[in-house]
C-alpha angles and dihedrals in degrees: 000000000000093000091051093050091048093051090045094053096047092041092053090046092053091045092051091049092048093047091049093051092047092051090048092052090048092052095241093120132015124210139147112250093208092051092048092050092048091049104041102034091107087066088075089058089051091051093049092049093049091048090052089052092054091045090056092234127142110334092203094055093045092050092049092051093048095046094046091047093050093047096050094041092050090048092051092048093044093243088139134001102236120147127213089256090057090049091053091050092054093038096078097053090041091055090050090052091051092049090052092051090049091053091051099045098034110125116246116245118238113245113214113207130195092246094061098059119174117263095233093059115129115264129192116250116232120203117232129211092259092062119101112267117242111244116244120264117263117261118268123248114275118264108248092206093062122082111249122234120233091244092055090047091060091056094055110083117237119261111255114244120258112256115242120261111255114242120258116262113266127229116280088238092057131254119316118237117263095033096284096134096095095046091049092051092051091049092051092049091050092051091048091056094052117099117253112271122234116258118266093241092062095233121113123163092210093057091046092053091049091051091052091050092051093050092048092049092050091050090050092050091050090050092051092047091051091053091047091053091050092049092050092050091048091049092050091049092050092049091049092050091047091050092051092048092050091046092051091048090046092053093043095056095041093240092291097130097045124108110255118226105213093189129039111220095190108128091223094060119108116240127204121181138172138180111199124003137037128309119208120181126180106040092136134032110288143158117256116232132170108283145168119222120191126177133173109196122004143046123301119208123185116185113193097169091096096037124111106232112212121217115269130032121325119191121206120185119197121186123180132170104195120006144055124289118211125183122183116201129194115253094238122135091203089067118075118210128199117184126190112182134177127186129174097197120009146052124295120205116176117174105306096345124091133182135168140188135062126335100359124178126189133185113187132162135177120252116278091012095154091052098052120101095218116050132181121194115194121194109188122181126175134165103203117010147060128284120214123182112172139160118240125200 
């Protein structure tokens, strides 16, 4: 019943809203949607309170929703001229009245005692005299450490005798005189198990064929190994040539067509992250290492003027959601800088270049960047905020 009433209320509410919007679009009626929502929003409180009454939930909560909905709806429709101050004055006594009604009409909880046990409780089953008696357990095995009584020995059946071992088969030519048949048979069996001996002349066709097969197999393996070595050398040469071509193309186009990795997944890379606030790195003298900096809300400042730049290429990734990103670089021509920045909303100023607007990308590098010994690659990405990369000194 409760589910049906809930579906009925919300279904009628959606139907009324849909019919009203359709009549407004057709020009039959004219009303302001904002004014209607500001006037009749307490009706939602009334509906929730009535639904709670039908669902048999908390009486106190349902009454509060209904009373508050009626008061605000009547005030919006000018049914009475009560102010919010008047409502607060009458709210305290009204809450006391509702608490008293709840205490009076609150259902009493059922107290379950130990004497009134449920009927379906488990009960132990007692055997009566009419039930079939359980047969006794079989006797245990006798203890071999104890000495057996003569009476108990009579009960145990005797052990059957061991049948005699049949004699060994004799030679088909009959036994040799002097009892030499068994020794002769053993000698013949031992000689039969021995591998065939090589002929006295030293020549055997089977051994010669095996030797030819081994030589042919070894030559084939050497041939395959030689071809594998040639293929490996050719593959290494092709990979080296391809690497040089890609490097030349990479240097020619100033890294503008490469895919930018906005996050370094190397386990040795330093990671700095923040949620809300400002991040400032580089207040003291420090050694620059590859790092990932991620920030949610706040400014991010990276000062490299006091950093010791190692030889080679050092990649720094900075990712920010809301906030400005500022990077200060040392004014040293021996240090090459390559900056790739991306901003959805905000201004981007990298060295002497500046752009503004929506969804701006910039790829700037200092002159002779590939030829410098110390290189810094900055990948800066922000959603809302400005990006500033300047040289100081």
